[in-house]
JSON list of C-alpha atoms in Angstrom, two decimals:
[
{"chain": "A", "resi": 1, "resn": "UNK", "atom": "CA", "xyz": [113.18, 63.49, 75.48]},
{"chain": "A", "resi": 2, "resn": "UNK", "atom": "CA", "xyz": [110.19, 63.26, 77.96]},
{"chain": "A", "resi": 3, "resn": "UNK", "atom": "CA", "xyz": [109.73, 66.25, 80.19]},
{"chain": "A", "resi": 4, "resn": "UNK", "atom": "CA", "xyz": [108.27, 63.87, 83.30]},
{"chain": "A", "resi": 5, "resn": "UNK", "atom": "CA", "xyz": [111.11, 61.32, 83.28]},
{"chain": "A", "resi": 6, "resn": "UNK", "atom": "CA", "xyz": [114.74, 61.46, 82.83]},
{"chain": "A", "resi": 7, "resn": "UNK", "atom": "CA", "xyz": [114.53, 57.34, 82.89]},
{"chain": "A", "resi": 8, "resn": "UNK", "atom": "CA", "xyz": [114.25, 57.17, 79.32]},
{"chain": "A", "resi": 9, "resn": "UNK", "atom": "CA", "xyz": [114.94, 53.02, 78.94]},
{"chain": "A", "resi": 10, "resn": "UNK", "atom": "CA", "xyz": [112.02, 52.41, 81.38]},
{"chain": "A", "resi": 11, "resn": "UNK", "atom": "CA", "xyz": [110.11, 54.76, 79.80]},
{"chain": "A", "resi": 12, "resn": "UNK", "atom": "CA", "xyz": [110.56, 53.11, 76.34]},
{"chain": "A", "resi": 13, "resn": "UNK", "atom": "CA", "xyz": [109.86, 49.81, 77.49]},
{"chain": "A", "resi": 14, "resn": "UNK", "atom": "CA", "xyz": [106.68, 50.86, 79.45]},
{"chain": "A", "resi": 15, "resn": "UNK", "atom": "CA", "xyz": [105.10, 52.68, 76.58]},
{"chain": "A", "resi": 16, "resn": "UNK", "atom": "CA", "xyz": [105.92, 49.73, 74.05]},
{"chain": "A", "resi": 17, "resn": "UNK", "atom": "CA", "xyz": [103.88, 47.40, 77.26]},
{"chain": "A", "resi": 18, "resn": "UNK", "atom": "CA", "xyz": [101.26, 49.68, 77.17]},
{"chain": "A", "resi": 19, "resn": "UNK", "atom": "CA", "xyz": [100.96, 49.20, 73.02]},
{"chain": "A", "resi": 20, "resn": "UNK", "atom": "CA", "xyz": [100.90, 45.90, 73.64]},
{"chain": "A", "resi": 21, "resn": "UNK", "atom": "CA", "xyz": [98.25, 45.77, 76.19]},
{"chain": "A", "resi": 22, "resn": "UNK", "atom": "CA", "xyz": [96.15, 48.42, 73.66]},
{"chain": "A", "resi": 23, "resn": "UNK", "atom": "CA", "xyz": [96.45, 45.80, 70.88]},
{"chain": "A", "resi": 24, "resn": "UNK", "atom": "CA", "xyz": [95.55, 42.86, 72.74]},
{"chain": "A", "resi": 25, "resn": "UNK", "atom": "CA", "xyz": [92.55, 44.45, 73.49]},
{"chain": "A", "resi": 26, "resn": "UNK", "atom": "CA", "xyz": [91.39, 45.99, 70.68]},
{"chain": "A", "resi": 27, "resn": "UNK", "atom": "CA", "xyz": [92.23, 49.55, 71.83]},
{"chain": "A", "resi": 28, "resn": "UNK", "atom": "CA", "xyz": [94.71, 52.72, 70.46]},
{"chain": "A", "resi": 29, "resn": "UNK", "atom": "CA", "xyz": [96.49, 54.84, 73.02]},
{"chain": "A", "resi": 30, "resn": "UNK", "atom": "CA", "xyz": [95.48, 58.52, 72.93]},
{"chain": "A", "resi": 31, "resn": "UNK", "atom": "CA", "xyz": [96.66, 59.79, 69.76]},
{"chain": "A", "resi": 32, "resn": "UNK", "atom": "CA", "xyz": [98.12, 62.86, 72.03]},
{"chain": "A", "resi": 33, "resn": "UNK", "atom": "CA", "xyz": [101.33, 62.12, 72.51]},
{"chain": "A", "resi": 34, "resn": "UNK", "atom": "CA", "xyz": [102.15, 64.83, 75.22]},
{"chain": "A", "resi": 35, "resn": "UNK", "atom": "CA", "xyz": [99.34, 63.37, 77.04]},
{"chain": "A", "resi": 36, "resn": "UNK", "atom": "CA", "xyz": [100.54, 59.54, 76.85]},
{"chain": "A", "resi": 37, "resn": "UNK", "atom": "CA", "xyz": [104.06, 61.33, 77.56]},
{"chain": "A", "resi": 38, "resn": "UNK", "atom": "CA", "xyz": [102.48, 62.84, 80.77]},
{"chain": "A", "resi": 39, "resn": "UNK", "atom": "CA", "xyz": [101.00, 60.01, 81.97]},
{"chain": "A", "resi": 40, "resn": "UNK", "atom": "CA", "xyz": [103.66, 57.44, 81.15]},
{"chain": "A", "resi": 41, "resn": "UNK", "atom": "CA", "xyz": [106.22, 59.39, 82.11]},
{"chain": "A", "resi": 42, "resn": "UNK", "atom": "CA", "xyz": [105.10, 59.86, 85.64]},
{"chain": "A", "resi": 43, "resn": "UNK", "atom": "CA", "xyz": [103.93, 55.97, 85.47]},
{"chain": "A", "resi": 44, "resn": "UNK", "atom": "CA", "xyz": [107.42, 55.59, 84.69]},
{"chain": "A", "resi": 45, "resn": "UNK", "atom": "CA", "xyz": [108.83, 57.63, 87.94]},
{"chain": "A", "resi": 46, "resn": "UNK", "atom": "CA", "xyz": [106.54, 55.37, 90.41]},
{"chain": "A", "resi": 47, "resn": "UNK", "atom": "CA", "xyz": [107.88, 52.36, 88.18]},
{"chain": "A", "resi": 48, "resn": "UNK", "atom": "CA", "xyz": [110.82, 53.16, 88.67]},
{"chain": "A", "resi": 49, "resn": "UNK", "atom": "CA", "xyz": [110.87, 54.28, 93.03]},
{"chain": "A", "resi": 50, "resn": "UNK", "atom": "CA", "xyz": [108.61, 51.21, 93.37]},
{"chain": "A", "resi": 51, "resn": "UNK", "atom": "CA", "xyz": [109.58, 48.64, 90.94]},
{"chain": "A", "resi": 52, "resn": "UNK", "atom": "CA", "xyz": [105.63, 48.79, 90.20]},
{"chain": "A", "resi": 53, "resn": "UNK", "atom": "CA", "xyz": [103.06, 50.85, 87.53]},
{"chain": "A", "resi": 54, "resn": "UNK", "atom": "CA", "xyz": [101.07, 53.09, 89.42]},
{"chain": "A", "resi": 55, "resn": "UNK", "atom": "CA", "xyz": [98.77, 55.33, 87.95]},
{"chain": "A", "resi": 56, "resn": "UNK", "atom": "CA", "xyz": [99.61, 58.79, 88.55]},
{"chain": "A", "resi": 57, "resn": "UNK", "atom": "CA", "xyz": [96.02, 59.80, 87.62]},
{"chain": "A", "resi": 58, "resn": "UNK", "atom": "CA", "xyz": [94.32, 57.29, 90.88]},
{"chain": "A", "resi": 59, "resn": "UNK", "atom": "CA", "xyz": [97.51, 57.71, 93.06]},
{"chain": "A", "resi": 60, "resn": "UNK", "atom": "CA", "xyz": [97.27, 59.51, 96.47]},
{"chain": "A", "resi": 61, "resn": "UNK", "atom": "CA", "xyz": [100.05, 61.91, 97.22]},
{"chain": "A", "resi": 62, "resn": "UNK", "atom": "CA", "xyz": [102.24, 60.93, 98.42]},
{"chain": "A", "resi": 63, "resn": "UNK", "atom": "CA", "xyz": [101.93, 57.54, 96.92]},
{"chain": "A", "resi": 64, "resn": "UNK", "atom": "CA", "xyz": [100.74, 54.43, 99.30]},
{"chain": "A", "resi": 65, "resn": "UNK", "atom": "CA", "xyz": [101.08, 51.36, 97.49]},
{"chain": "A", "resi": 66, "resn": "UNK", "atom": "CA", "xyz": [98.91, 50.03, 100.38]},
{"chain": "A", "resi": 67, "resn": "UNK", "atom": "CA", "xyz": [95.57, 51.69, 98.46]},
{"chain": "A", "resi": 68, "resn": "UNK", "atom": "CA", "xyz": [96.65, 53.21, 95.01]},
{"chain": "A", "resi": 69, "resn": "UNK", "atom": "CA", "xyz": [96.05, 51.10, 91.90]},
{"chain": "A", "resi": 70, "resn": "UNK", "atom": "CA", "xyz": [98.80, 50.06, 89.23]},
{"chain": "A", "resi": 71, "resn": "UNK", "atom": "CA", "xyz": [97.93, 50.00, 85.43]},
{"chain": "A", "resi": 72, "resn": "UNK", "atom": "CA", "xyz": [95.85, 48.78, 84.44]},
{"chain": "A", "resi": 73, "resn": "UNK", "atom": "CA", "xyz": [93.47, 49.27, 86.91]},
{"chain": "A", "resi": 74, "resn": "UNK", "atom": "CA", "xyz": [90.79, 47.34, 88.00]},
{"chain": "A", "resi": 75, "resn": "UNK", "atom": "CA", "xyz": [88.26, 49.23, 86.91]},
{"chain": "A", "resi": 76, "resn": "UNK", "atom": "CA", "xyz": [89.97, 50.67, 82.87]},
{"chain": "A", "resi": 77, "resn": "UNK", "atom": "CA", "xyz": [87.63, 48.34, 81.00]},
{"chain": "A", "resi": 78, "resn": "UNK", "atom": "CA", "xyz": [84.71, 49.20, 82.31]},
{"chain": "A", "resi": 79, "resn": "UNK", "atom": "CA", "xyz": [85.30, 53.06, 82.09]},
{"chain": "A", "resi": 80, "resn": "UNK", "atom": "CA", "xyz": [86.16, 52.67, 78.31]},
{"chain": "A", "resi": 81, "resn": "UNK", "atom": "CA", "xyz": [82.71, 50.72, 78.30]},
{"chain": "A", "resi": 82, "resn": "UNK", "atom": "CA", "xyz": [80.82, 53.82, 79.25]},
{"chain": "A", "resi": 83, "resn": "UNK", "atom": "CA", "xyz": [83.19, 56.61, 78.56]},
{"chain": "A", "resi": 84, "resn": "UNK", "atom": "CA", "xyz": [85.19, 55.42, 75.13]},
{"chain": "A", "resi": 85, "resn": "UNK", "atom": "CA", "xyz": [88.59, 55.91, 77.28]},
{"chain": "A", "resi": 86, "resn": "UNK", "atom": "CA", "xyz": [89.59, 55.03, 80.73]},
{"chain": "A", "resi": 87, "resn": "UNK", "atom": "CA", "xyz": [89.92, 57.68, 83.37]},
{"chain": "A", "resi": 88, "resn": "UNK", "atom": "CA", "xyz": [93.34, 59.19, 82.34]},
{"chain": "A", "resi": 89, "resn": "UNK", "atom": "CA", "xyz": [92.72, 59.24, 79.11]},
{"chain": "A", "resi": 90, "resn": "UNK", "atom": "CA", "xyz": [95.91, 56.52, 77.94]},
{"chain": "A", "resi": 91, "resn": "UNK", "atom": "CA", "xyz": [93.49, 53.64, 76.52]},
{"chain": "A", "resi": 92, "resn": "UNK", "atom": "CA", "xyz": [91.00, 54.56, 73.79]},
{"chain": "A", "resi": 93, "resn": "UNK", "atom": "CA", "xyz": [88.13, 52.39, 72.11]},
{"chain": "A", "resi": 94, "resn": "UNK", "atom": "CA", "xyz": [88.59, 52.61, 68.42]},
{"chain": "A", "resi": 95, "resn": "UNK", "atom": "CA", "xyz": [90.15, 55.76, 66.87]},
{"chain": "A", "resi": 96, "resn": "UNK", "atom": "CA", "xyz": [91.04, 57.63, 70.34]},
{"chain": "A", "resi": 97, "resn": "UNK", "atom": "CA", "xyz": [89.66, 61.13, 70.94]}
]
């Protein structure tokens, strides 16, 4: 049960895209799991109102897909370049923390 989505399917399949993407890139999602259950499962809500991923943590409220950023971002690899995780804190370089 997530506490930021009641679309659990969507929700499931999102995180297990978002493994996928970690893996591919040599990276481990945030080994706080009420974190990657925050973000993912509001991720999930904009997923699921606009059929796209947008970051909740880059989004404007309300939400204008005309300037807000889906995930990945353009910008995620180069903020776990200088920072060892990308801006909210889902994608982490190595062990996570």
């Amino acid at each position: 049960m997530n506490n930021w989505t009641a679309h659990e399917a969507e929700y499931a399949s999102l995180l297990e895209k978002m493994q996928g993407i970690a893996s591919k890139n040599g990276l481990v999602l945030n080994p706080d799991k009420e974190r990657i259950e925050k973000v993912l499962g509001l991720m999930t809500e904009n997923l699921v109102a606009t059929g796209k991923p947008y970051c909740p943590c880059k989004q404007s409220h309300p939400l204008d897909p005309s300037k807000d950023k889906t995930c990945t971002c353009p910008e995620w690899k180069e903020e776990i370049a200088a920072d060892g995780h990308c801006f909210c804190r889902l994608f982490y370089a190595g062990g996570g923390s």
